[in-house]
Amino acid sequence: MASAAASLLARLSRAIGRESAQNELRWMRQALQDPSNRIHPTARTVEDMVERRIRGEPLQYILGSQPFGPLHLAVRSPVLIPRPETEDWALTLAHRIRSQAPPARPLRILDLCTGTGCIPLLLCRALPPGWAHATGVDVSEDAVALAKENARLNDVPLSIPTRHASSRERRANAFTPVRADLMQPDVVRQAGLDPPYDVITSNPPYIPKAEYDRLDASVRDYEDVRALLGDPVGAVPATLPEAERDKGLSFYHRIAELVRDEDLLGPDGMLVLEVGDGQADDVANILKRMTHLQQIELWNDPWGKARVVFARR
């Protein structure tokens, strides 16, 4: 048994380094042995897990889960794995909302490109009961199904309470994920959206094509290109200026269009967009030019990079 364990450690160490291998083997064993785990690993043995990890599959897909603030999320390929920098700003946003006076009615939250549902679900869990009714939109059927699963796993109701609901149901924060293509002209109708919203969040695809082609195979081979590539073929807005093309900015341009043309953001509303490395100033300028939102802040991630463009009416 000891020699088998040593062999697994040696093989995994050659692939990812000894220190990482030691940590990951520990997490693999914990995931398989924890009887209270509501999210089961996608492999039955440590040996199978190690084989998949050596082939380059991300650990989160093998374990089947990823912590995210107060949440424990199910993750499955090809839906994008939530990143620590997203967790950081989502917690910051929750703290900012909590620091305000309690809303007279639940805040209407819209999350575009919702993926696992991590951002709106974190807000639903981190905000006091009755503060949040969230909608998440994603083009991927896999993502919408996973977001629904994550709502159930984290005890967030999946439908917005109606006036006929009990008082307890009306006090609950709730989340509804829907499938729709953000780049389609009729996305508001397609998704059944009902503007305006008090808070709009998004971690959209923002990686330029040249950078995408250089990504590690563990990302390109397992995570949905639609959640990564910022300028999808055939979907770059015709109105995107030449100077902003091929920079991964298409989705920010589209979100700005929706805020401007569909009145997506309500009075005193907050727009919170994650951005890629070096994109913050460009995205801030897109918002100023297209939406006339002038109250704009840039938030750094824990590694000192400008990671979020925050705008408010």
Coordinates of C-alpha atoms in Angstrom, one line a residue:
M1 CA 0.0 0.0 0.0
A2 CA 2.8 2.4 0.9
S3 CA 4.7 1.7 -2.3
A4 CA 1.5 2.2 -4.4
A5 CA 0.9 5.6 -2.7
A6 CA 4.6 6.5 -3.3
S7 CA 4.2 5.6 -6.9
L8 CA 1.1 7.8 -7.3
L9 CA 2.9 10.7 -5.7
A10 CA 6.0 10.2 -7.9
R11 CA 3.9 10.1 -11.1
L12 CA 1.8 13.1 -10.2
S13 CA 4.9 15.0 -9.0
R14 CA 6.5 14.6 -12.5
A15 CA 3.4 16.2 -14.0
I16 CA 2.7 19.1 -11.6
G17 CA 5.6 19.3 -9.1
R18 CA 6.0 17.6 -5.7
E19 CA 4.3 20.2 -3.5
S20 CA 1.2 20.5 -5.7
A21 CA 1.1 16.7 -6.0
Q22 CA 1.1 16.3 -2.2
N23 CA -1.7 18.8 -1.8
E24 CA -3.8 17.4 -4.6
L25 CA -3.5 13.8 -3.5
R26 CA -4.7 14.9 0.0
W27 CA -7.7 16.7 -1.5
M28 CA -8.5 13.7 -3.8
R29 CA -8.6 11.3 -0.8
Q30 CA -10.6 13.7 1.3
A31 CA -13.2 14.1 -1.5
L32 CA -13.6 10.3 -1.8
Q33 CA -13.7 9.6 1.9
D34 CA -16.0 12.5 3.2
P35 CA -19.4 10.9 3.8
S36 CA -21.0 14.4 4.2
N37 CA -19.9 15.5 0.8
R38 CA -23.0 16.6 -1.2
I39 CA -21.0 16.8 -4.4
H40 CA -19.5 13.5 -5.4
P41 CA -16.2 13.3 -7.3
T42 CA -16.4 12.3 -10.9
A43 CA -13.9 9.4 -10.4
R44 CA -14.2 6.5 -8.0
T45 CA -10.6 5.9 -7.1
V46 CA -7.5 8.0 -6.4
E47 CA -5.8 6.1 -9.2
D48 CA -8.4 7.2 -11.7
M49 CA -8.1 10.8 -10.4
V50 CA -4.3 10.8 -10.8
E51 CA -4.5 9.4 -14.3
R52 CA -6.9 12.1 -15.4
R53 CA -4.8 14.8 -13.7
I54 CA -1.6 13.6 -15.4
R55 CA -3.5 14.0 -18.8
G56 CA -4.0 17.6 -17.9
E57 CA -7.7 17.7 -16.7
P58 CA -8.3 20.5 -14.2
L59 CA -8.5 19.2 -10.6
Q60 CA -11.8 20.9 -10.0
Y61 CA -13.5 18.8 -12.8
I62 CA -12.0 15.6 -11.2
L63 CA -13.2 16.5 -7.7
G64 CA -16.5 17.8 -9.2
S65 CA -16.5 20.8 -6.9
Q66 CA -15.1 24.2 -6.2
P67 CA -15.5 26.4 -3.0
F68 CA -16.6 30.0 -3.8
G69 CA -17.0 32.3 -0.8
P70 CA -19.8 30.8 1.3
L71 CA -20.8 28.4 -1.5
H72 CA -19.7 24.9 -2.4
L73 CA -20.3 24.6 -6.2
A74 CA -20.6 21.7 -8.5
V75 CA -18.3 22.1 -11.5
R76 CA -18.3 20.0 -14.7
S77 CA -16.6 20.4 -18.1
P78 CA -17.2 22.4 -20.2
V79 CA -18.7 25.0 -17.9
L80 CA -16.0 27.6 -16.8
I81 CA -14.4 26.9 -13.4
P82 CA -15.0 29.9 -11.1
R83 CA -11.7 31.7 -10.4
P84 CA -10.4 33.2 -7.1
E85 CA -10.4 36.7 -8.6
T86 CA -14.1 36.5 -9.3
E87 CA -14.8 35.3 -5.8
D88 CA -12.8 38.2 -4.4
W89 CA -14.8 40.9 -6.2
A90 CA -18.2 39.2 -5.7
L91 CA -17.5 39.2 -2.0
T92 CA -16.5 42.9 -2.2
L93 CA -19.8 43.7 -4.0
A94 CA -21.8 41.8 -1.4
H95 CA -20.1 43.8 1.3
R96 CA -20.8 47.1 -0.5
I97 CA -24.5 46.3 -1.0
R98 CA -24.8 45.2 2.7
S99 CA -23.3 48.5 3.8
Q100 CA -26.3 50.4 2.3
A101 CA -29.7 50.8 3.9
P102 CA -32.0 47.8 3.6
P103 CA -33.9 48.0 0.3
A104 CA -37.6 48.7 0.3
R105 CA -38.0 45.7 -2.0
P106 CA -35.6 42.9 -3.1
L107 CA -32.9 44.1 -5.4
R108 CA -33.3 42.9 -8.9
I109 CA -30.0 41.4 -9.9
L110 CA -29.0 40.4 -13.5
D111 CA -25.9 38.3 -14.1
L112 CA -24.9 38.0 -17.8
C113 CA -22.8 34.9 -18.8
T114 CA -23.6 33.3 -15.5
G115 CA -21.8 30.0 -16.0
T116 CA -22.1 28.0 -12.8
G117 CA -24.2 30.7 -11.3
C118 CA -21.4 31.5 -8.9
I119 CA -21.9 35.3 -8.8
P120 CA -25.6 35.6 -8.3
L121 CA -25.7 32.6 -6.0
L122 CA -23.0 34.2 -3.8
L123 CA -25.0 37.4 -3.6
C124 CA -28.1 35.5 -2.7
R125 CA -26.3 33.7 0.1
A126 CA -24.2 36.7 1.3
L127 CA -27.1 39.2 1.4
P128 CA -29.8 39.2 4.2
P129 CA -33.0 37.3 3.4
G130 CA -35.4 39.4 1.2
W131 CA -32.6 41.5 -0.3
A132 CA -32.1 39.8 -3.6
H133 CA -34.0 38.3 -6.6
A134 CA -31.4 37.3 -9.2
T135 CA -31.6 36.2 -12.8
G136 CA -28.7 34.6 -14.6
V137 CA -28.3 34.4 -18.4
D138 CA -26.0 32.0 -20.3
V139 CA -25.8 30.7 -23.9
S140 CA -24.9 27.2 -22.7
E141 CA -27.5 24.6 -21.8
D142 CA -24.8 22.9 -19.7
A143 CA -24.2 26.1 -17.8
V144 CA -27.9 26.7 -17.1
A145 CA -28.4 23.1 -15.9
L146 CA -25.3 23.4 -13.6
A147 CA -26.5 26.8 -12.3
K148 CA -29.8 25.2 -11.3
E149 CA -28.0 22.3 -9.6
N150 CA -25.8 24.7 -7.7
A151 CA -28.8 26.7 -6.5
R152 CA -30.3 23.5 -5.1
L153 CA -27.0 22.4 -3.6
N154 CA -26.6 25.8 -1.8
D155 CA -30.3 26.0 -0.7
V156 CA -31.1 29.0 -2.9
P157 CA -34.8 28.9 -4.2
L158 CA -34.9 28.6 -7.9
S159 CA -37.9 30.7 -8.6
I160 CA -38.7 34.3 -7.8
P161 CA -41.5 34.4 -5.2
T162 CA -44.9 35.7 -6.4
R163 CA -47.4 37.8 -4.5
H164 CA -49.3 34.5 -3.8
A165 CA -46.2 33.0 -2.0
S166 CA -46.1 32.6 1.7
S167 CA -44.4 35.4 3.8
R168 CA -41.5 33.0 4.4
E169 CA -41.1 32.4 0.7
R170 CA -41.2 36.1 -0.1
R171 CA -38.5 36.7 2.5
A172 CA -36.1 34.3 0.7
N173 CA -33.5 35.4 -1.8
A174 CA -34.0 33.6 -5.1
F175 CA -32.2 32.8 -8.3
T176 CA -33.5 31.9 -11.8
P177 CA -31.1 30.9 -14.6
V178 CA -32.2 31.1 -18.2
R179 CA -30.7 30.2 -21.5
A180 CA -30.3 33.0 -24.1
D181 CA -27.6 34.3 -26.4
L182 CA -26.3 37.7 -25.2
M183 CA -25.1 38.6 -28.8
Q184 CA -28.6 38.1 -30.3
P185 CA -30.5 41.3 -31.1
D186 CA -33.6 40.0 -29.2
V187 CA -31.9 38.7 -26.1
V188 CA -34.1 40.7 -23.8
R189 CA -37.2 39.0 -25.2
Q190 CA -35.4 35.6 -25.6
A191 CA -34.4 35.6 -21.9
G192 CA -37.7 37.0 -20.7
L193 CA -35.9 39.9 -19.1
D194 CA -37.9 42.7 -17.4
P195 CA -35.7 45.8 -17.2
P196 CA -34.6 47.8 -15.3
Y197 CA -32.3 46.0 -12.9
D198 CA -30.7 47.4 -9.7
V199 CA -27.5 45.4 -10.1
I200 CA -26.0 44.0 -13.3
T201 CA -22.9 41.8 -13.0
S202 CA -20.9 39.9 -15.6
N203 CA -17.7 37.9 -16.0
P204 CA -18.0 37.7 -19.8
P205 CA -15.7 36.1 -22.2
Y206 CA -12.8 38.5 -22.6
I207 CA -9.7 36.6 -23.9
P208 CA -8.3 37.9 -27.2
K209 CA -7.9 35.2 -29.9
A210 CA -4.1 35.5 -30.0
E211 CA -4.0 34.9 -26.2
Y212 CA -6.5 32.1 -26.4
D213 CA -4.3 30.2 -28.8
R214 CA -1.5 30.3 -26.3
L215 CA -3.6 29.1 -23.3
D216 CA -2.6 25.9 -21.6
A217 CA -4.2 22.8 -23.0
S218 CA -5.9 22.2 -19.6
V219 CA -8.0 25.3 -20.3
R220 CA -8.5 25.0 -24.1
D221 CA -9.3 21.3 -24.0
Y222 CA -11.8 21.3 -21.1
E223 CA -13.4 24.7 -20.8
D224 CA -16.0 26.0 -23.2
V225 CA -14.5 28.4 -25.8
R226 CA -17.8 30.3 -25.6
A227 CA -16.9 31.2 -22.0
L228 CA -13.4 32.4 -22.9
L229 CA -13.1 33.9 -26.3
G230 CA -13.9 37.6 -26.2
D231 CA -14.4 38.1 -29.9
P232 CA -16.4 35.1 -31.1
V233 CA -16.3 34.5 -34.8
G234 CA -19.4 35.9 -36.5
A235 CA -20.6 37.7 -33.4
V236 CA -18.3 40.8 -33.1
P237 CA -20.7 43.8 -33.0
A238 CA -20.6 45.7 -36.4
T239 CA -20.5 49.0 -34.4
L240 CA -17.3 48.0 -32.5
P241 CA -14.6 50.6 -33.5
E242 CA -11.6 49.3 -35.4
A243 CA -9.3 50.3 -32.6
E244 CA -11.2 48.0 -30.2
R245 CA -11.3 44.9 -32.4
D246 CA -9.3 41.7 -31.7
K247 CA -8.8 42.9 -28.1
G248 CA -11.5 40.7 -26.4
L249 CA -13.9 43.6 -25.9
S250 CA -16.9 42.5 -27.9
F251 CA -19.1 41.5 -24.9
Y252 CA -18.4 44.7 -23.1
H253 CA -19.6 46.6 -26.2
R254 CA -22.7 44.5 -26.3
I255 CA -23.5 45.0 -22.6
A256 CA -23.0 48.7 -23.0
E257 CA -25.5 48.6 -25.9
L258 CA -28.1 46.8 -23.8
V259 CA -27.7 49.3 -21.0
R260 CA -28.1 52.2 -23.4
D261 CA -30.8 50.9 -25.8
E262 CA -32.8 48.6 -23.5
D263 CA -32.6 50.7 -20.3
L264 CA -31.2 47.6 -18.6
L265 CA -29.9 49.5 -15.6
G266 CA -32.2 51.3 -13.3
P267 CA -31.8 54.6 -11.5
D268 CA -28.9 54.4 -9.0
G269 CA -28.1 51.0 -10.5
M270 CA -24.7 49.3 -10.3
L271 CA -22.9 47.7 -13.2
V272 CA -20.0 45.4 -12.3
L273 CA -17.9 43.9 -15.0
E274 CA -14.9 41.6 -14.6
V275 CA -12.1 42.4 -17.1
G276 CA -9.0 40.8 -18.4
D277 CA -5.4 41.9 -17.8
G278 CA -4.9 45.4 -19.3
Q279 CA -8.6 45.8 -20.4
A280 CA -9.9 48.0 -17.5
D281 CA -9.3 51.4 -19.1
D282 CA -10.7 50.3 -22.5
V283 CA -13.9 49.0 -20.8
A284 CA -14.2 52.1 -18.7
N285 CA -14.0 54.2 -21.9
I286 CA -16.6 52.0 -23.6
L287 CA -19.0 52.6 -20.7
K288 CA -18.4 56.4 -20.7
R289 CA -18.8 56.7 -24.4
M290 CA -21.8 54.5 -24.9
T291 CA -23.8 54.7 -21.7
H292 CA -22.8 58.0 -20.2
L293 CA -22.1 56.3 -16.9
Q294 CA -19.5 58.7 -15.4
Q295 CA -19.3 57.3 -11.8
I296 CA -16.7 54.7 -12.6
E297 CA -14.2 52.8 -10.3
L298 CA -11.5 50.3 -11.1
W299 CA -11.1 47.5 -8.5
N300 CA -7.9 45.5 -8.2
D301 CA -7.8 41.8 -7.6
P302 CA -5.6 40.3 -4.7
W303 CA -2.6 40.3 -7.1
G304 CA -2.8 44.0 -7.8
K305 CA -4.3 43.8 -11.3
A306 CA -7.3 46.0 -12.3
R307 CA -9.9 43.3 -12.5
V308 CA -13.3 45.0 -12.2
V309 CA -14.9 48.0 -13.8
F310 CA -17.6 49.3 -11.4
A311 CA -20.1 51.9 -12.8
R312 CA -23.1 53.6 -11.1
R313 CA -25.7 56.0 -12.3

